[in-house]
Every structure is written in C-alpha cells, then in structure tokens.
mmCIF file of C-alpha atoms in Angstrom:
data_model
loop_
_atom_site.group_PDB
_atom_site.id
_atom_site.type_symbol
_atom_site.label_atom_id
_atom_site.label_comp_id
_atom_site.label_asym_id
_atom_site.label_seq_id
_atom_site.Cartn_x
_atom_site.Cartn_y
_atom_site.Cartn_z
ATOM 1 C CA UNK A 1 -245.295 -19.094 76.180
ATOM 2 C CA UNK A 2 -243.843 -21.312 73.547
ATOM 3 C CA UNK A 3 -246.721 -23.357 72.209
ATOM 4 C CA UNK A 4 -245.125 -26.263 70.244
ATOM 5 C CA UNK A 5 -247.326 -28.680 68.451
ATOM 6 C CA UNK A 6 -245.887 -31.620 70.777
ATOM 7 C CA UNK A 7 -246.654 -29.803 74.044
ATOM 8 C CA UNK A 8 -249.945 -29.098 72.858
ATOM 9 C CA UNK A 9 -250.736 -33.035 71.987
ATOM 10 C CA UNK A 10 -249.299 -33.959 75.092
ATOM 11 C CA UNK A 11 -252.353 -33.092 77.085
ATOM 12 C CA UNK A 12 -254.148 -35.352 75.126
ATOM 13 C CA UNK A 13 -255.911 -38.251 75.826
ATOM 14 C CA UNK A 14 -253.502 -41.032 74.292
ATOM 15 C CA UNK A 15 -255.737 -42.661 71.956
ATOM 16 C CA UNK A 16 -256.859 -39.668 70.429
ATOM 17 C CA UNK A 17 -253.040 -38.536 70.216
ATOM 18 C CA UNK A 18 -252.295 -41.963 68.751
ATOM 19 C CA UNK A 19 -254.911 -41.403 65.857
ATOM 20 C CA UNK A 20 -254.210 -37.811 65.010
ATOM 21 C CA UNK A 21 -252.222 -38.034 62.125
ATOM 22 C CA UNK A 22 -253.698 -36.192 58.936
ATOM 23 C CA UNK A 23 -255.346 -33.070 58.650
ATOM 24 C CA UNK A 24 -256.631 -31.296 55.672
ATOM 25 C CA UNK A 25 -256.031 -33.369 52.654
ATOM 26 C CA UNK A 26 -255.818 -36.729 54.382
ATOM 27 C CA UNK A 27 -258.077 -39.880 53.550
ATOM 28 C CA UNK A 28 -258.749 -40.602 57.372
ATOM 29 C CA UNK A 29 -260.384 -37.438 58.725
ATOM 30 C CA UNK A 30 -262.487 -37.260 55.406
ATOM 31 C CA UNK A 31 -265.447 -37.559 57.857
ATOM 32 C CA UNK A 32 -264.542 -34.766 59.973
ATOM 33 C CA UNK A 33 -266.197 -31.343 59.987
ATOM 34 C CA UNK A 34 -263.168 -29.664 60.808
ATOM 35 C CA UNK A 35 -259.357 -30.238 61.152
ATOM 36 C CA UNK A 36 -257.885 -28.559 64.826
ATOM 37 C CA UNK A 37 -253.935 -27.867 64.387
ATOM 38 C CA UNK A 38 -251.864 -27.120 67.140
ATOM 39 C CA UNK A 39 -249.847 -24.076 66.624
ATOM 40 C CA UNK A 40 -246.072 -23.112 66.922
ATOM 41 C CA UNK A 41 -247.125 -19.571 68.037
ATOM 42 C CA UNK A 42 -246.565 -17.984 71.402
ATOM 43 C CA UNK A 43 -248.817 -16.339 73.469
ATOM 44 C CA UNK A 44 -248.133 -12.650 75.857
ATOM 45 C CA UNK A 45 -250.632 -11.715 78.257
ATOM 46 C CA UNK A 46 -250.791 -7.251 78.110
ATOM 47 C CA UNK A 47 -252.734 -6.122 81.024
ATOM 48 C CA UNK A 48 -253.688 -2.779 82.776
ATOM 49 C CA UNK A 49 -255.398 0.309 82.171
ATOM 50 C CA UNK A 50 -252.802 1.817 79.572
ATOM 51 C CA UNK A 51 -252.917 -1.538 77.384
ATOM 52 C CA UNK A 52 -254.951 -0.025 74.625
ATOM 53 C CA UNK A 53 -252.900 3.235 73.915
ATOM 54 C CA UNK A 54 -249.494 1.430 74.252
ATOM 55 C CA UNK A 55 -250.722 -0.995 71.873
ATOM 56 C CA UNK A 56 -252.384 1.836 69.561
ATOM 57 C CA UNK A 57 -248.743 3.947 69.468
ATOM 58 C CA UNK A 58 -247.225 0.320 67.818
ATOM 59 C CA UNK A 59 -249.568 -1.609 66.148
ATOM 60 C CA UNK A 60 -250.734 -0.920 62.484
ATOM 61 C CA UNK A 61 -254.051 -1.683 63.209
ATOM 62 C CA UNK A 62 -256.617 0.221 65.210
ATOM 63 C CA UNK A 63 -256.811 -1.334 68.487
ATOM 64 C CA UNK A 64 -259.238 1.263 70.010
ATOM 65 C CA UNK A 65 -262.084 -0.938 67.588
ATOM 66 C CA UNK A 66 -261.497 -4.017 70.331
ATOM 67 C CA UNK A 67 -263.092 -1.926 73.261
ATOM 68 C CA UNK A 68 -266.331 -3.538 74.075
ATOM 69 C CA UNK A 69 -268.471 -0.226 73.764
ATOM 70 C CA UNK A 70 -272.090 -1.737 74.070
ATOM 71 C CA UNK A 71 -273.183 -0.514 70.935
ATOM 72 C CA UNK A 72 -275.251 -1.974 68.456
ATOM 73 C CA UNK A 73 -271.955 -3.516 66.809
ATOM 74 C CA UNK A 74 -270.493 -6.207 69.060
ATOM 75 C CA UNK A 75 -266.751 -5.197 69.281
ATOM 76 C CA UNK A 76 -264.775 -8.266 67.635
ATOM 77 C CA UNK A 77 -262.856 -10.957 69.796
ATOM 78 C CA UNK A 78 -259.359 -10.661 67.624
ATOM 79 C CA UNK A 79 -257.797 -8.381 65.163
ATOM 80 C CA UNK A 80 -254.483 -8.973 63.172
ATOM 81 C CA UNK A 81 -251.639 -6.186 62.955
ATOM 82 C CA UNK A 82 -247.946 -5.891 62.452
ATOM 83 C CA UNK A 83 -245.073 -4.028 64.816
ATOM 84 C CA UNK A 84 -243.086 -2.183 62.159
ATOM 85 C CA UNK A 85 -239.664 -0.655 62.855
ATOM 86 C CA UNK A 86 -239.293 3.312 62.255
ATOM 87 C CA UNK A 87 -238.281 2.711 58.442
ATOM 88 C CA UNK A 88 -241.794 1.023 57.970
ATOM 89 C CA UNK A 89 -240.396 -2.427 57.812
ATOM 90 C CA UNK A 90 -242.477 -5.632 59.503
ATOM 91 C CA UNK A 91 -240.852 -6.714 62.799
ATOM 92 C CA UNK A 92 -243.777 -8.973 64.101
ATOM 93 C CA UNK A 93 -246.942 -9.997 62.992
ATOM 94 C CA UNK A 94 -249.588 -10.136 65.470
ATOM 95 C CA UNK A 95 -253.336 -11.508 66.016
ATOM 96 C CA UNK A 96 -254.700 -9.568 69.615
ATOM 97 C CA UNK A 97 -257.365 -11.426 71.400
ATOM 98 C CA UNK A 98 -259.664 -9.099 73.362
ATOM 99 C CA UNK A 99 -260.494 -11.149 77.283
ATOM 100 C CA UNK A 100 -261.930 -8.625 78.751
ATOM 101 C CA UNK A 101 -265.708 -8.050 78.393
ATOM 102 C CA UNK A 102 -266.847 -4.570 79.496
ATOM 103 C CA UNK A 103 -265.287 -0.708 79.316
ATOM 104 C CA UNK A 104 -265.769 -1.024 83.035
ATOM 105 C CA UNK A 105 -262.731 -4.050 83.088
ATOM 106 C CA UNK A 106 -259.600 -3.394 83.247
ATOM 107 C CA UNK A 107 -257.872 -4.364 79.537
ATOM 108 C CA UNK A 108 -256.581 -7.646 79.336
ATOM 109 C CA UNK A 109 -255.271 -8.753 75.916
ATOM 110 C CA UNK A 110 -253.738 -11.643 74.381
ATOM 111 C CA UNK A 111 -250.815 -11.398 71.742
ATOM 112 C CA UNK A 112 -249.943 -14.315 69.640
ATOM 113 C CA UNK A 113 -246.930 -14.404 67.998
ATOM 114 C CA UNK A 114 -243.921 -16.098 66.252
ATOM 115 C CA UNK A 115 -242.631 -18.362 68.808
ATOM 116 C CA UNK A 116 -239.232 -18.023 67.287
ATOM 117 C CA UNK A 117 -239.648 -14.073 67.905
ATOM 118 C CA UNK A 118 -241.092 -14.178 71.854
ATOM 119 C CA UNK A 119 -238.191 -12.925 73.463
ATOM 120 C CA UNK A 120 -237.218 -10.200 70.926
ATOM 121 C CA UNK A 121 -241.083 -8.956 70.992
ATOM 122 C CA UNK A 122 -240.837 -8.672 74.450
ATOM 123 C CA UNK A 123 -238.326 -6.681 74.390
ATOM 124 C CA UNK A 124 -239.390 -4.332 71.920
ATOM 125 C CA UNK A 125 -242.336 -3.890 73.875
ATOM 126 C CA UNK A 126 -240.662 -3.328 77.544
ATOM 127 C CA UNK A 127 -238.435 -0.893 75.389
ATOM 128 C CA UNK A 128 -241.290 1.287 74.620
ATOM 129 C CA UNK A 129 -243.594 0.848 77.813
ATOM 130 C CA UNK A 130 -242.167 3.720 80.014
ATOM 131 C CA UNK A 131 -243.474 3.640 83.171
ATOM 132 C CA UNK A 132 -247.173 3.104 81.262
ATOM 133 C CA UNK A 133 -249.261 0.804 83.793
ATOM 134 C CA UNK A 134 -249.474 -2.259 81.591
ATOM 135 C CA UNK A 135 -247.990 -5.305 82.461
ATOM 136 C CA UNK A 136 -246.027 -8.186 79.848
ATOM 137 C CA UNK A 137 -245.902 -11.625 80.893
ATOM 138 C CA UNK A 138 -245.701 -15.562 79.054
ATOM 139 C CA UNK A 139 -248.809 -17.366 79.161
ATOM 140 C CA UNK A 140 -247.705 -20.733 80.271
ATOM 141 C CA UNK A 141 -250.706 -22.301 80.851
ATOM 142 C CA UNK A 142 -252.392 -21.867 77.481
ATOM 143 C CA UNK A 143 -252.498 -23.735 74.343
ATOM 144 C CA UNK A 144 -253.235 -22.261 70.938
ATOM 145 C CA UNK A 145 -255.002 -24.059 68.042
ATOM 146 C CA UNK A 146 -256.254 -23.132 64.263
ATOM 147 C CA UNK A 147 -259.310 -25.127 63.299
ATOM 148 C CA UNK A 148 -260.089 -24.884 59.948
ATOM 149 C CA UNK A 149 -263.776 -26.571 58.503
ATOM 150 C CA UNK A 150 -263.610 -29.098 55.893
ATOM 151 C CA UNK A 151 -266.563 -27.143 54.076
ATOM 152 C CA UNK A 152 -268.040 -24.027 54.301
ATOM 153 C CA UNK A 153 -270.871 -24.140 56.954
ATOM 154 C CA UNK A 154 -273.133 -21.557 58.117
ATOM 155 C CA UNK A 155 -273.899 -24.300 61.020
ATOM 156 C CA UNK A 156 -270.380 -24.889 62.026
ATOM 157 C CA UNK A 157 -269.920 -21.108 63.759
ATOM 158 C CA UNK A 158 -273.254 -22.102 65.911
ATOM 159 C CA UNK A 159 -271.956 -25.296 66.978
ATOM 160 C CA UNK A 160 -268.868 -23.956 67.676
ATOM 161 C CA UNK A 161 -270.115 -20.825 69.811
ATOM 162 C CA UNK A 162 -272.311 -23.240 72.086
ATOM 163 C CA UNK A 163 -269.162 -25.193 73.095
ATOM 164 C CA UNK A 164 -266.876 -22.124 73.251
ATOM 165 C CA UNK A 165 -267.372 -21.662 77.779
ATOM 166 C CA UNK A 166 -264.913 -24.839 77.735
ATOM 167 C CA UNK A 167 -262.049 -22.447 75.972
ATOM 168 C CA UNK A 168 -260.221 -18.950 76.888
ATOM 169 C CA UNK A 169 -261.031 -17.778 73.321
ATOM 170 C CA UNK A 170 -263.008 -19.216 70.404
ATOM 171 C CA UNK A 171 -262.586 -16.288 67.349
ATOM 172 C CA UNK A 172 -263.032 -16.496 63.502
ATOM 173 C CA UNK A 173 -259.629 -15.618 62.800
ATOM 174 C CA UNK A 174 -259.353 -12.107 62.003
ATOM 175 C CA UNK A 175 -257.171 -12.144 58.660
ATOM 176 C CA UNK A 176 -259.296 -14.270 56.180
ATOM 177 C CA UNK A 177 -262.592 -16.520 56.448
ATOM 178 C CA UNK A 178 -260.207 -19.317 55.024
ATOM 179 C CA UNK A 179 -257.991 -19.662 57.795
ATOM 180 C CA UNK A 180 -261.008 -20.814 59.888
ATOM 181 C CA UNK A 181 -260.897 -20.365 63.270
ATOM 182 C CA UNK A 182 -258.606 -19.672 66.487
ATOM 183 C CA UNK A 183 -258.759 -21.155 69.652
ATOM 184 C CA UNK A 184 -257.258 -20.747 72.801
ATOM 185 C CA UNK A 185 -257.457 -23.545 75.490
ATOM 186 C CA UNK A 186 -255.750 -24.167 79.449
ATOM 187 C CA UNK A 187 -252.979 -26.461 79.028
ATOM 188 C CA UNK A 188 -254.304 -30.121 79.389
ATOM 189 C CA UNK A 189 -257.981 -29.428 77.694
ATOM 190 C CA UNK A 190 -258.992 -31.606 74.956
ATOM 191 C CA UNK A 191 -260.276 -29.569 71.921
ATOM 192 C CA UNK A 192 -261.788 -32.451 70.244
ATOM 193 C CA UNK A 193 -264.898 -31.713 73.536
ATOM 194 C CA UNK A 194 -265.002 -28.004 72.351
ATOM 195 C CA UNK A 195 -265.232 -28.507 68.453
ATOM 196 C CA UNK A 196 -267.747 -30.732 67.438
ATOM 197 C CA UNK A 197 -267.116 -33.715 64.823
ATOM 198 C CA UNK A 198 -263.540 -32.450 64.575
ATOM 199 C CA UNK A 199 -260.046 -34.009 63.973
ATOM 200 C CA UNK A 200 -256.372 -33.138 64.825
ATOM 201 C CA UNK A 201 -254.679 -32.640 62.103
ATOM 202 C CA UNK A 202 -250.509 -32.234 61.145
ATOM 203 C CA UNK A 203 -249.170 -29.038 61.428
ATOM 204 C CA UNK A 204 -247.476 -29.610 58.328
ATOM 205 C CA UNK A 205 -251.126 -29.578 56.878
ATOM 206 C CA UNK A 206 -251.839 -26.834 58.208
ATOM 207 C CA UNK A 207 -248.534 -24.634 56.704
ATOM 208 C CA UNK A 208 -249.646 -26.103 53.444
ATOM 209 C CA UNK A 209 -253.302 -24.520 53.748
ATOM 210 C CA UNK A 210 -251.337 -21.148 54.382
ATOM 211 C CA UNK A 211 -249.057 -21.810 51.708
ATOM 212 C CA UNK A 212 -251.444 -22.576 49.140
ATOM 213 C CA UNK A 213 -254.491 -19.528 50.383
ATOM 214 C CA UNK A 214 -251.084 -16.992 50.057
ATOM 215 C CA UNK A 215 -251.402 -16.452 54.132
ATOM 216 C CA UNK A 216 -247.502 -15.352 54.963
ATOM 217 C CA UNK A 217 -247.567 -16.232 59.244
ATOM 218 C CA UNK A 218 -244.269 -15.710 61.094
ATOM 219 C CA UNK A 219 -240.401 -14.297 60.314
ATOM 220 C CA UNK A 220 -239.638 -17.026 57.739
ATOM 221 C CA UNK A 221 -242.487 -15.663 55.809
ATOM 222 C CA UNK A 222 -242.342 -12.101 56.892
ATOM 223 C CA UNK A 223 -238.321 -11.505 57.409
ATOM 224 C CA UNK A 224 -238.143 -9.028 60.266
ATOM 225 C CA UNK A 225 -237.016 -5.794 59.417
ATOM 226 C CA UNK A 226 -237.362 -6.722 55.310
ATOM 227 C CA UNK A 227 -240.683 -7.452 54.584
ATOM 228 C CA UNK A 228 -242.952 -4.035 53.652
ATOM 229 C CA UNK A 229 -246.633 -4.348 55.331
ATOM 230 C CA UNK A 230 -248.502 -3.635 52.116
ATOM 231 C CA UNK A 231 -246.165 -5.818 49.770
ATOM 232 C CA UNK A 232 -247.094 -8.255 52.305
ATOM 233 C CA UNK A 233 -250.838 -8.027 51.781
ATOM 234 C CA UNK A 234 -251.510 -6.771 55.036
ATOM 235 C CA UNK A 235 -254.160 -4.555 54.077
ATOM 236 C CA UNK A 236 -256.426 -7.665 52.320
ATOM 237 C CA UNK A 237 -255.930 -9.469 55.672
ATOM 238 C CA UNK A 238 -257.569 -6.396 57.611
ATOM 239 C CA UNK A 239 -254.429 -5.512 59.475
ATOM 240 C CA UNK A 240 -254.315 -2.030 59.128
ATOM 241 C CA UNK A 241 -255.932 0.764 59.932
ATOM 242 C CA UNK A 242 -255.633 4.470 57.614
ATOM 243 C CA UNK A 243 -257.449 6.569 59.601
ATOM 244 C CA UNK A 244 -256.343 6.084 63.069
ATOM 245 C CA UNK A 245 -253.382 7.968 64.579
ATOM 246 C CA UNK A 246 -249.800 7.960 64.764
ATOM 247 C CA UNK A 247 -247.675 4.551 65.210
ATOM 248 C CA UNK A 248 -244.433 3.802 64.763
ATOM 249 C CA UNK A 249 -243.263 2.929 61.077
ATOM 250 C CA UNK A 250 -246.469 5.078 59.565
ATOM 251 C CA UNK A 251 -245.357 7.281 57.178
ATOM 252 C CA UNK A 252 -244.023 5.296 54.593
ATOM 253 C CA UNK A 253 -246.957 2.464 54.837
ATOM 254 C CA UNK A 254 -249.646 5.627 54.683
ATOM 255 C CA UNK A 255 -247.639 7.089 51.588
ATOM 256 C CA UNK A 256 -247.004 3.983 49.721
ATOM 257 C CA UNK A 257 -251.282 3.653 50.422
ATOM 258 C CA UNK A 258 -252.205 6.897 49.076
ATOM 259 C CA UNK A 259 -249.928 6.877 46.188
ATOM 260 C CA UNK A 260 -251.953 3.040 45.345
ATOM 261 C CA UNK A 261 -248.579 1.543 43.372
ATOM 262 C CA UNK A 262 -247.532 -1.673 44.824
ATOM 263 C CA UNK A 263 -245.686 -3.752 42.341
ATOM 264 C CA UNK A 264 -244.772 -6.618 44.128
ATOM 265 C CA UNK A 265 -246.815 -8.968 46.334
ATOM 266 C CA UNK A 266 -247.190 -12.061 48.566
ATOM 267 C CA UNK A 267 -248.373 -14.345 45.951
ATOM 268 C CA UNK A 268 -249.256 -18.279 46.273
ATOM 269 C CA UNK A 269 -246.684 -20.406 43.678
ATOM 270 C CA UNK A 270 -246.567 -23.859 43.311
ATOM 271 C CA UNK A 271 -243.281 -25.554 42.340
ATOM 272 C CA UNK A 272 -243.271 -28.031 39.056
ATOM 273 C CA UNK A 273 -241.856 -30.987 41.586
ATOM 274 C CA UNK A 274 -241.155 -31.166 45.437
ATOM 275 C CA UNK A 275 -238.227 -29.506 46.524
ATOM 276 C CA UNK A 276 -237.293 -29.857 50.074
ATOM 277 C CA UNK A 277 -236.888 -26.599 51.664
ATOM 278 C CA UNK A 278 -233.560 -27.033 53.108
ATOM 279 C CA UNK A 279 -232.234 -26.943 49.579
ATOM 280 C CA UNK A 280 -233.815 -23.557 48.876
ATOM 281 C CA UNK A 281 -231.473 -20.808 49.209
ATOM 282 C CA UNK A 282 -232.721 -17.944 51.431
ATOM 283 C CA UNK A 283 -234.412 -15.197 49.368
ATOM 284 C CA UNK A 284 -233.484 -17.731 46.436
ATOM 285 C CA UNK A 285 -234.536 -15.342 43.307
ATOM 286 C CA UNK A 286 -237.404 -16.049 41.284
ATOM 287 C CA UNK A 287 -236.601 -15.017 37.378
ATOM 288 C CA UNK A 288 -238.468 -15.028 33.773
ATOM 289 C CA UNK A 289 -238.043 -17.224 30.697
ATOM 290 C CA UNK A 290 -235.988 -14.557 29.610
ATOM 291 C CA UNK A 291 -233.844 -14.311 32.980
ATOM 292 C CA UNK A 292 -235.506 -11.239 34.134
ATOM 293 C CA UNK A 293 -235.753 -11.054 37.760
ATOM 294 C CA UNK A 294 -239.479 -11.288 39.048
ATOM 295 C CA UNK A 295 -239.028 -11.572 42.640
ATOM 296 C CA UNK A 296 -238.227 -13.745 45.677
ATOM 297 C CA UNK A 297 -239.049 -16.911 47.118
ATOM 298 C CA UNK A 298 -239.652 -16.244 50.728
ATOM 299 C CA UNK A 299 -240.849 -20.087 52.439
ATOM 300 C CA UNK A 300 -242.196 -23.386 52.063
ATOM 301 C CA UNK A 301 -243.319 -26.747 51.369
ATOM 302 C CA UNK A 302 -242.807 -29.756 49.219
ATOM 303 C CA UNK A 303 -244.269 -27.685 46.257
ATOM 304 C CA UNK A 304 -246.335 -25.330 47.984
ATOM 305 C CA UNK A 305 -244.926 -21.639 48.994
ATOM 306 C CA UNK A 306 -244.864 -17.856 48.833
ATOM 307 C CA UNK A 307 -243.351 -15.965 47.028
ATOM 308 C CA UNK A 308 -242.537 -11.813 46.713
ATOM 309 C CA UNK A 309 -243.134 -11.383 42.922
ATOM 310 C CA UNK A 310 -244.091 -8.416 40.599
ATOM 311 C CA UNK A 311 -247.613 -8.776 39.854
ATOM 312 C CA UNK A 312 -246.339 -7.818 35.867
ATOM 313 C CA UNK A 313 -245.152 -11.264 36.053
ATOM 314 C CA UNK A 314 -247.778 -13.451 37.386
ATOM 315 C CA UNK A 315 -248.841 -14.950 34.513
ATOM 316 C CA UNK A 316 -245.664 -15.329 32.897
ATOM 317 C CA UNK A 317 -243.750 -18.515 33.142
ATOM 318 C CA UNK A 318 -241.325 -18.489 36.002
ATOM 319 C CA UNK A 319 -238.216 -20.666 37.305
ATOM 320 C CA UNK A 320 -237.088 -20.903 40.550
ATOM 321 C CA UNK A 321 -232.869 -20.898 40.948
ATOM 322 C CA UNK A 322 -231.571 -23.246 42.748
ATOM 323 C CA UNK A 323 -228.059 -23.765 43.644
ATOM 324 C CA UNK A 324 -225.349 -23.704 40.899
ATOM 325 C CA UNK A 325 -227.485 -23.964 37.399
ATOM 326 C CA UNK A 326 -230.077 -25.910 38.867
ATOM 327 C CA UNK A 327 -234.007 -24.180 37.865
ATOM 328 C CA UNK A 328 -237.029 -25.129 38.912
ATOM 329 C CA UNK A 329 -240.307 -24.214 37.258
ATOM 330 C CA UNK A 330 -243.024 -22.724 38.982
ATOM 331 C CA UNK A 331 -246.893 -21.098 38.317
ATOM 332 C CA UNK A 332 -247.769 -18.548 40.656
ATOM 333 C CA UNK A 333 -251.833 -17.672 41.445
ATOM 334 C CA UNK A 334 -253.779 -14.605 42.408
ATOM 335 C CA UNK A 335 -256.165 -15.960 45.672
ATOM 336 C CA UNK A 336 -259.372 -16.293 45.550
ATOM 337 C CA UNK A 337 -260.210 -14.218 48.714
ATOM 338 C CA UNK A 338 -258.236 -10.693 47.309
ATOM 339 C CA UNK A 339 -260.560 -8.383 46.651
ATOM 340 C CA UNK A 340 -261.599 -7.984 43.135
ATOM 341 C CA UNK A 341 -260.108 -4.808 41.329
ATOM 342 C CA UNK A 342 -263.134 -2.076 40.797
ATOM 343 C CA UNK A 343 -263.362 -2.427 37.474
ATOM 344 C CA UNK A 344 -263.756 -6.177 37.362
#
C-alpha cells in the first residue's frame, strides 16, 4: 500500500483537513498534546504459519521476541530491523507490527516500509519465500501515522492506550522514545478521535524532527545496497539482534560488532543557512577546514540533515561542497538519546 500524506488527509473530515497545517514547531498547535503526521511509508501484510522463520532468516533483528508467549514480559507490538544484501549492506529498513495476539493464532504481521521501495521489497521477499506457507500482499485499506507528544508525559501513553480499540495498531515506536508513537488506522478513520488533544501536523515537520534527533528513515537516508547497518546506528535504535541465528548479510555486521571500531556514523548536522535540497549533490562530500574529507551528506532539509561523518571530526569545523567552489558551513551534534560511552 502506498500511504501518501494526501491520501491519508483525504479521509478527513474537511474542516479539520482545512486547519491542519503546522506540526511540531508551529505557533497554532502550541496547545496540542501531540502532533499526528501522516506517513509516506507503505504497508505489507506477511501471514501464515512460516511468517516468523522466513522473517528470522532476513531480518537483522530477532523476530522470534514478537511471539506473544504469555509470560510475565508482554511480547512488544513492533520492532525495527533492516533486510541487508549478502555483502552486509542495508536494502530496506523495516518497523514489524505484531496483529496477532496468541501462540495459538496463526502469525499475522505488518511491514512498513519505504514507499518508494514497495515493489522491490516485495520482490526480494517472494524471491526468498520458497514454497514456505506465508503469504505477501498490499494493505490497501490502511493508513499509517507517527504521533509525536509535544512534551514528555507519563499520562499521554494511558490516554492513548484507552482510545487505541478505534485503530489496527497503536505502538511506541520501536527505534527511539523520541520518535513518539505509530499508528495504524482503516482508511477513512479520523485519528484526531483516537489521540486525545492532538493536531495534524506537516510532514515536512515531521522529516525535520528526524533530521534534527539523527533518525535516518527510508533509501534517501539509507541508500540501498550502500549504507552499513552499524554506521547507520542501527544498533542504538534496537534493530539488531547478536545472539540470534543466521540471516542473510550477518557476518560482516557480527564482525564489524565484535571487533567495536566504527569510525563513521549517522550524525545530526545543521547547515550555517538553508539550502534547498535539490541543490545538494548526491553523496555531496563533507570536508575539514583543512580540506580533509570527513564524510558524506546523505539527506535533508532547509538546514536540517544527516550526515555519514567520522566521529574524529565531530567537533571540528566542517563545510559542506556544493557545486563548483561553492561551501557551506555546517556543526554536526552527537544525540541526546545515544547511549553514553562506559566511561562517561
């Protein structure tokens, strides 16, 4: 399913759709508890008895920890991973959404992905499904939305719970606490009546929460068959697993781990003046005072991004190169939400 932010308004009642016009950062919805973006994501529905080992053989992360076991731990409702290819590379990053509710169900899972990479994900998947008993279809009559609280609220989760029987899935999303919350709706269904005192916001908003929190989402961010999973912070976002079993692209993600040298990272930057990003070279490189090269712009916007840099440089001052001789200075930022090193 290709959710576009326009098809998801559509449903909408016409005044609300009218008045949704700023999210995070904007003077109107300063009131609101929380800011609800619609997404540019997709959605696949992966059902049948043989879901969870198909899944477990390509995913990075463990999806056996999904299975509702009826333990004391309640299993969680999403988890974030990445396809890689066989070198180790990032194809597609995922978030899963568990439906089902017992072991005695049959597995029904949600995928969410890059719109952009729907088609080619399928494929990859019908590629390595066999003659497993799992079947791969669209979801076309869902919508998918990030809402994101103003303020941190140990309230807000409650509230939000109590109205979740009006949605397919309500779920903290799985990467970071601040990228708020998921949620998946039937076409047509006004989230404004599932999450109290809330707002919709503009996607653009919502890119530029990413942008600034360092939270890569997508192939502009992660370039498919480029990007490295661990370069890419995917470990910080809890979307990998080092103890589970074999999956494609492994062995080089499970070396580079145990070895613990990763020079380069996703890192947050923030340009010295707005430059749109159609006049950003791809993979424009990101250099010293001195002209050493420090790494790679990857996406962005106005003067928000990401950026693949050497963590030697971070506090350096850095320039951004433009076309011809044209430089633009930038600071880049370690977030707020990494873990802090051990000896801190």
């Amino acid at each position: 399913m290709l959710v576009r932010a326009s098809g998801a308004l559509r449903g909408l009642p016409r005044g609300l759709r009218l008045t949704a016009r700023r999210g995070l950062g904007g003077t109107e919805a300063a009131s609101s508890a929380a800011d609800i973006f619609p997404l540019t994501r997709a959605l696949l529905r992966l059902q049948g008895r043989e879901t969870e080992p198909f899944l477990q053989g390509l995913l990075t992360n463990d999806v056996t920890r999904l299975a509702p076991g009826g333990g004391a731990t309640e299993a969680p409702r999403a988890q974030y991973a990445h396809f890689l290819n066989v070198q180790g590379r990032c194809l597609y990053d995922v978030i899963l959404y568990r439906i089902h509710e017992s072991s005695q169900e049959e597995t029904h899972i949600l995928l969410e992905c890059d719109a952009a990479a729907m088609d080619s994900l399928q494929k990859h998947l019908k590629l390595y499904k066999i003659r497993r008993k799992v079947s791969i279809t669209p979801c076309l009559d869902l919508s998918l939305w990030a809402v994101i609280p103003k303020e941190p609220s140990k309230e807000f989760p409650h509230e939000l719970q109590r109205c979740a029987s009006k949605a397919v899935v309500v779920a903290s999303d799985p990467r970071v606490d601040v990228m708020g919350w998921r949620l998946i709706t039937s076409q047509g269904t006004n989230p404004l009546e599932i999450v109290p005192g809330s707002w919709i916001g503009n996607i653009k908003d919502y890119h530029r929460h990413r942008y600034k929190q360092g939270i890569p989402e997508g192939v502009k961010d992660l370039p498919t068959g480029i990007a490295l999973p661990l370069e890419s912070n995917l470990a910080y976002m809890n979307g990998v697993s080092f103890t589970k079993g074999c999956y494609i692209g492994q062995e080089l993600t499970a070396r580079t781990h145990h070895m613990g040298v990763i020079r380069k990272r996703l890192l947050p930057i923030q340009l010295a003046v707005p430059v749109p990003s159609e006049n950003i070279p791809d993979s424009a490189e990101i250099v010293t005072e001195s002209g050493k090269s420090a790494g790679k712009y990857r996406a962005g916007s106005d003067e928000l991004g990401i950026a693949l840099l050497r963590l030697a440089n971070v506090d350096e001052p850095l320039r951004l190169k433009l076309s011809g001789d044209t430089t633009v200075n930038l600071t880049a930022s370690i977030p707020k939400w990494w873990p802090k090193p051990a000896n801190a």
